[in-house]
Short mmCIF file of C-alpha atoms in Angstrom, two decimals:
data_model
loop_
_atom_site.label_atom_id
_atom_site.label_comp_id
_atom_site.label_asym_id
_atom_site.label_seq_id
_atom_site.Cartn_x
_atom_site.Cartn_y
_atom_site.Cartn_z
CA HIS A 1 13.18 -14.82 1.57
CA GLU A 2 10.95 -17.91 1.36
CA PHE A 3 8.18 -16.56 3.62
CA ARG A 4 7.46 -12.92 2.74
CA SER A 5 4.58 -12.37 5.16
CA PRO A 6 5.91 -10.19 8.00
CA TYR A 7 2.56 -9.54 9.69
CA ALA A 8 1.59 -13.21 9.54
CA LEU A 9 4.94 -14.03 11.12
CA LEU A 10 4.31 -11.45 13.86
CA GLY A 11 0.85 -12.89 14.45
CA PHE A 12 2.28 -16.40 14.69
CA GLN A 13 4.92 -15.23 17.18
CA ASN A 14 2.27 -13.49 19.31
CA THR A 15 0.06 -16.58 19.31
CA VAL A 16 2.95 -18.90 20.24
CA THR A 17 3.98 -16.50 23.01
CA ILE A 18 0.50 -16.56 24.53
CA ILE A 19 0.24 -20.36 24.27
CA LEU A 20 3.71 -20.98 25.75
CA ASN A 21 3.05 -18.52 28.57
CA MET A 22 -0.19 -20.30 29.47
CA ILE A 23 1.51 -23.70 29.31
CA GLY A 24 4.24 -22.39 31.59
CA VAL A 25 1.64 -21.09 34.06
CA SER A 26 -0.27 -24.40 34.06
CA LEU A 27 2.97 -26.30 34.74
CA GLY A 28 3.94 -23.94 37.54
CA VAL A 29 7.00 -22.62 35.67
CA PHE A 30 5.52 -19.12 35.34
CA SER A 31 3.15 -17.23 37.58
CA VAL A 32 0.53 -14.61 36.80
CA LYS A 33 -1.72 -12.56 39.03
CA LYS A 34 -5.43 -12.16 38.49
CA PHE A 35 -6.27 -10.27 35.32
CA ASP A 36 -8.77 -7.41 35.36
CA ALA A 37 -10.12 -4.86 32.87
CA GLY A 38 -7.98 -2.08 34.35
CA GLN A 39 -4.78 -3.91 33.42
CA PHE A 40 -5.89 -4.23 29.79
CA LYS A 41 -6.94 -0.56 29.70
CA MET A 42 -3.49 0.45 30.94
CA PHE A 43 -1.87 -1.15 27.89
CA VAL A 44 -4.30 0.16 25.27
CA LEU A 45 -2.11 3.22 24.63
CA PRO A 46 1.06 1.16 23.93
CA THR A 47 -1.04 -0.91 21.54
CA PHE A 48 -2.06 2.21 19.60
CA LEU A 49 1.55 3.38 19.63
CA PHE A 50 2.49 -0.05 18.25
CA VAL A 51 0.00 0.56 15.44
CA GLY A 52 1.60 3.95 14.89
CA MET A 53 5.04 2.38 14.56
CA LEU A 54 3.71 -0.22 12.10
CA VAL A 55 1.97 2.40 9.94
CA THR A 56 4.86 4.87 9.92
CA SER A 57 7.32 2.09 9.09
CA LEU A 58 5.06 0.80 6.33
CA TYR A 59 4.91 4.21 4.66
CA GLY A 60 8.35 5.53 5.61
CA LEU A 61 10.76 2.66 4.89
CA PRO A 62 10.27 2.73 1.07
CA TYR A 63 11.71 6.26 1.06
CA VAL A 64 14.73 5.84 3.34
CA SER A 65 17.73 3.54 3.57
CA VAL A 66 18.57 1.11 6.37
CA ALA A 67 21.39 3.45 7.37
CA THR A 68 18.92 6.29 7.86
CA THR A 69 16.80 4.16 10.20
CA VAL A 70 19.93 3.39 12.25
CA VAL A 71 20.51 7.12 12.80
CA PHE A 72 16.86 7.75 13.70
CA ARG A 73 16.92 4.90 16.22
CA ALA A 74 20.14 6.19 17.79
CA VAL A 75 18.60 9.66 18.14
CA SER A 76 15.45 8.06 19.57
CA THR A 77 17.55 6.56 22.36
CA CYS A 78 18.81 10.02 23.33
CA LEU A 79 15.22 11.30 23.38
CA VAL A 80 14.22 8.39 25.62
CA ALA A 81 17.09 9.37 27.92
CA CYS A 82 15.70 12.94 28.09
CA GLY A 83 12.30 11.53 29.02
CA ASP A 84 13.93 9.31 31.62
CA TYR A 85 15.60 12.38 33.13
CA PHE A 86 12.55 14.65 33.24
CA LEU A 87 9.77 12.12 33.90
CA PHE A 88 11.41 9.51 36.12
CA GLY A 89 14.25 11.51 37.68
CA LYS A 90 16.92 9.28 36.16
CA ARG A 91 20.37 10.82 36.54
CA PHE A 92 23.27 10.03 34.24
CA THR A 93 26.97 10.30 34.93
CA ARG A 94 29.25 12.24 32.60
CA ASP A 95 30.68 8.98 31.26
CA GLU A 96 27.20 7.62 30.51
CA VAL A 97 26.32 10.80 28.59
CA ILE A 98 29.53 10.47 26.58
CA ALA A 99 28.70 6.81 25.85
CA MET A 100 25.24 7.78 24.55
CA ALA A 101 26.76 10.53 22.39
CA LEU A 102 29.20 8.01 20.92
CA VAL A 103 26.29 5.72 20.00
CA VAL A 104 24.91 8.53 17.84
CA VAL A 105 28.37 9.37 16.45
CA GLY A 106 28.91 5.72 15.51
CA ALA A 107 25.51 5.57 13.79
CA GLN A 108 26.38 8.74 11.86
CA ILE A 109 29.73 7.29 10.75
CA TYR A 110 28.02 4.07 9.66
CA SER A 111 25.51 6.06 7.61
CA VAL A 112 27.69 8.88 6.28
CA ASN A 113 27.83 7.55 2.72
CA ASP A 114 24.34 6.10 2.67
CA LEU A 115 22.00 8.72 4.10
CA SER A 116 19.10 9.27 1.71
CA PHE A 117 17.10 12.44 2.26
CA HIS A 118 13.47 12.35 1.21
CA THR A 119 11.05 14.78 2.82
CA THR A 120 8.15 12.33 2.92
CA GLY A 121 10.34 9.52 4.24
CA TYR A 122 11.87 11.71 6.93
CA LEU A 123 8.45 12.93 8.09
CA TRP A 124 7.23 9.33 8.42
CA MET A 125 10.39 8.34 10.29
CA LEU A 126 10.00 11.38 12.56
CA ALA A 127 6.47 10.20 13.38
CA ASN A 128 7.87 6.70 13.96
CA THR A 129 10.42 8.17 16.37
CA VAL A 130 7.69 9.97 18.33
CA CYS A 131 5.69 6.72 18.63
CA PHE A 132 8.79 4.77 19.66
CA VAL A 133 9.89 7.24 22.35
CA ALA A 134 6.36 7.59 23.75
CA SER A 135 5.96 3.80 23.80
CA GLN A 136 9.26 3.23 25.62
CA LEU A 137 8.50 5.80 28.31
CA TYR A 138 4.85 4.86 28.81
CA GLU A 139 5.61 1.13 28.96
CA LYS A 140 8.26 1.75 31.59
CA TRP A 141 5.71 3.61 33.73
CA ALA A 142 2.99 1.02 33.15
CA VAL A 143 5.19 -2.01 33.89
CA VAL A 144 6.38 -0.66 37.25
CA THR A 145 2.88 0.59 38.15
CA ILE A 146 0.73 -2.41 37.29
CA ASP A 147 0.24 -5.20 39.83
CA GLN A 148 1.03 -8.03 37.44
CA SER A 149 3.92 -10.37 36.71
CA ALA A 150 6.16 -10.04 33.65
CA VAL A 151 4.50 -13.10 32.07
CA GLY A 152 1.05 -11.62 32.74
CA ILE A 153 2.04 -8.33 31.09
CA SER A 154 3.44 -10.26 28.13
CA CYS A 155 0.08 -12.02 27.69
CA ILE A 156 -1.85 -8.73 27.94
CA GLN A 157 0.27 -6.98 25.32
CA ASN A 158 0.23 -9.90 22.91
CA LEU A 159 -3.54 -10.36 23.25
CA LEU A 160 -4.14 -6.66 22.55
CA SER A 161 -1.79 -6.47 19.57
CA LEU A 162 -2.85 -9.73 17.88
CA PRO A 163 -6.10 -8.37 16.31
CA ILE A 164 -4.20 -5.37 14.94
CA ILE A 165 -1.57 -7.60 13.33
CA VAL A 166 -4.33 -9.70 11.74
CA VAL A 167 -5.92 -6.55 10.27
CA PHE A 168 -2.58 -5.39 8.85
CA GLY A 169 -1.92 -8.83 7.39
CA GLY A 170 -5.33 -8.77 5.72
CA TYR A 171 -4.73 -5.25 4.41
CA MET A 172 -1.45 -6.37 2.84
CA ALA A 173 -3.18 -9.50 1.42
CA GLU A 174 -0.35 -11.72 2.61
CA ALA A 175 -2.05 -15.14 2.15
CA PRO A 176 0.35 -16.76 4.63
CA LEU A 177 -1.01 -20.32 4.53
CA ALA A 178 -0.40 -20.69 0.79
CA LYS A 179 3.11 -19.26 1.19
CA LEU A 180 3.81 -21.50 4.16
CA GLU A 181 2.91 -24.63 2.19
CA ALA A 182 5.45 -23.64 -0.46
CA THR A 183 8.33 -23.39 2.04
CA THR A 184 10.83 -26.11 2.94
CA MET A 185 10.84 -28.02 6.23
CA TRP A 186 13.87 -26.00 7.34
CA THR A 187 11.95 -22.76 6.81
CA LYS A 188 8.95 -24.12 8.74
CA ALA A 189 11.29 -25.12 11.58
CA ALA A 190 12.88 -21.66 11.52
CA ILE A 191 9.44 -20.01 11.72
CA LEU A 192 8.56 -22.20 14.71
CA ALA A 193 11.88 -21.25 16.34
CA THR A 194 11.06 -17.55 15.93
CA GLY A 195 7.85 -18.16 17.89
CA VAL A 196 9.76 -19.71 20.79
CA ALA A 197 12.38 -16.96 20.62
CA GLY A 198 9.63 -14.32 20.51
CA CYS A 199 8.11 -15.72 23.70
CA SER A 200 11.48 -15.64 25.46
CA LEU A 201 12.15 -12.07 24.31
CA SER A 202 8.71 -10.89 25.41
CA VAL A 203 9.08 -12.29 28.94
CA CYS A 204 12.69 -11.07 29.23
CA TYR A 205 11.71 -7.58 28.05
CA MET A 206 8.90 -7.27 30.58
CA SER A 207 11.11 -8.63 33.36
CA LEU A 208 13.84 -6.16 32.42
CA SER A 209 11.37 -3.28 32.41
CA LYS A 210 10.63 -3.96 36.07
CA PHE A 211 14.05 -2.73 37.17
CA ALA A 212 16.04 -1.31 34.21
CA SER A 213 15.67 2.28 33.01
CA ALA A 214 13.88 3.09 29.74
CA THR A 215 17.20 4.40 28.40
CA ALA A 216 19.03 1.13 29.10
CA ILE A 217 16.24 -0.86 27.46
CA SER A 218 16.26 1.42 24.42
CA LEU A 219 20.04 1.11 24.11
CA GLY A 220 19.70 -2.67 24.35
CA GLY A 221 17.22 -2.62 21.48
CA ASN A 222 19.57 -0.42 19.48
CA LEU A 223 22.40 -2.89 20.11
CA ASN A 224 20.19 -5.70 18.78
CA LYS A 225 19.59 -3.69 15.61
CA LEU A 226 23.31 -3.09 15.12
CA LEU A 227 24.14 -6.76 15.72
CA SER A 228 21.44 -7.80 13.22
CA ILE A 229 23.17 -5.66 10.58
CA VAL A 230 26.48 -7.39 11.26
CA ILE A 231 24.93 -10.88 11.26
CA GLY A 232 22.91 -10.04 8.14
CA ALA A 233 26.09 -8.95 6.37
CA VAL A 234 27.69 -12.31 7.12
CA VAL A 235 24.68 -14.58 6.53
CA PHE A 236 23.32 -12.84 3.43
CA HIS A 237 26.73 -11.82 2.04
CA ASN A 238 26.06 -8.09 2.16
CA PRO A 239 29.56 -6.63 2.52
CA LEU A 240 30.16 -3.68 4.84
CA SER A 241 32.69 -0.96 4.05
CA GLY A 242 35.51 -0.18 6.46
CA LEU A 243 33.74 3.04 7.46
CA GLN A 244 30.52 1.15 8.22
CA VAL A 245 32.39 -1.41 10.32
CA CYS A 246 34.06 1.44 12.20
CA GLY A 247 30.72 3.15 12.90
CA LEU A 248 29.03 -0.07 14.05
CA THR A 249 31.98 -0.90 16.30
CA ILE A 250 31.88 2.54 17.95
CA SER A 251 28.13 2.30 18.57
CA MET A 252 28.27 -1.23 19.97
CA VAL A 253 31.25 -0.57 22.23
CA ALA A 254 29.62 2.66 23.45
CA THR A 255 26.43 0.74 24.27
CA LEU A 256 28.42 -1.82 26.26
CA ALA A 257 30.24 1.04 28.00
CA PHE A 258 26.91 2.62 29.00
CA ALA A 259 25.88 -0.70 30.56
CA GLN A 260 29.09 -0.49 32.62
CA LYS A 261 28.24 3.00 33.94
CA GLY A 262 30.18 4.62 31.15
CA HIS A 263 33.29 2.46 31.44
CA LEU A 264 34.53 -0.15 29.01
CA PRO A 265 33.85 -3.77 29.99
CA PRO A 266 36.91 -5.49 31.57
CA TRP A 267 37.42 -7.71 28.53
CA LEU A 268 37.80 -4.57 26.39
CA GLY A 269 40.41 -3.08 28.66
CA GLY A 270 38.03 -1.11 30.92
#
């Protein structure tokens, strides 16, 4: 709540990611292959899709609730799975299909008393879903096609998206430096930590994309969203109803089951 400049924060995280990646390369911790114009051209489309997700979120979120976005993201995962099936020949077992269905069911249960229908908001979120699904599928193809390391791809994507984030920050008139000066040392340390975490996530995501399916990656992102709701409820004292807890639990367990080929993890009795 102390630093209300989301695009400035994104820009900072991108910059830190690039710097840390380059430091890692210079120290021999990371490795990158030679960059060329073709590699940057390959990731121009995901950059535009990223812009699409930013714009649609900017205009759609004021009209819909958090619960509605959870349902849209769960449905998006199923659409990614369809793309995985038809574009990449990914085959799913019956148990995996059931697990994906339960993710959507859990999201619906979580949102049953909180769904807010607004035509404009739903149209923006539908456009956001299209951008998200297209981005997930295209990135999967690009990452396995390009002759570049995960760290190199991370640098390319962050370099391409940084100017766009700066433009959005300027459009929203965020004035991040003035806001940053007004924050406490703990907040400044937390912002720095998000930059380091962002770098780790970027490299991990690109490494994962090399061998994991687009569906698995999408489900992993959905699990992160669900966990953030739970953590947010605890940290910011936003109580969840019993029905919401039930829905979140179903979705999270179903996601873990999908990762186990449709079976529950051993520690859950699978």
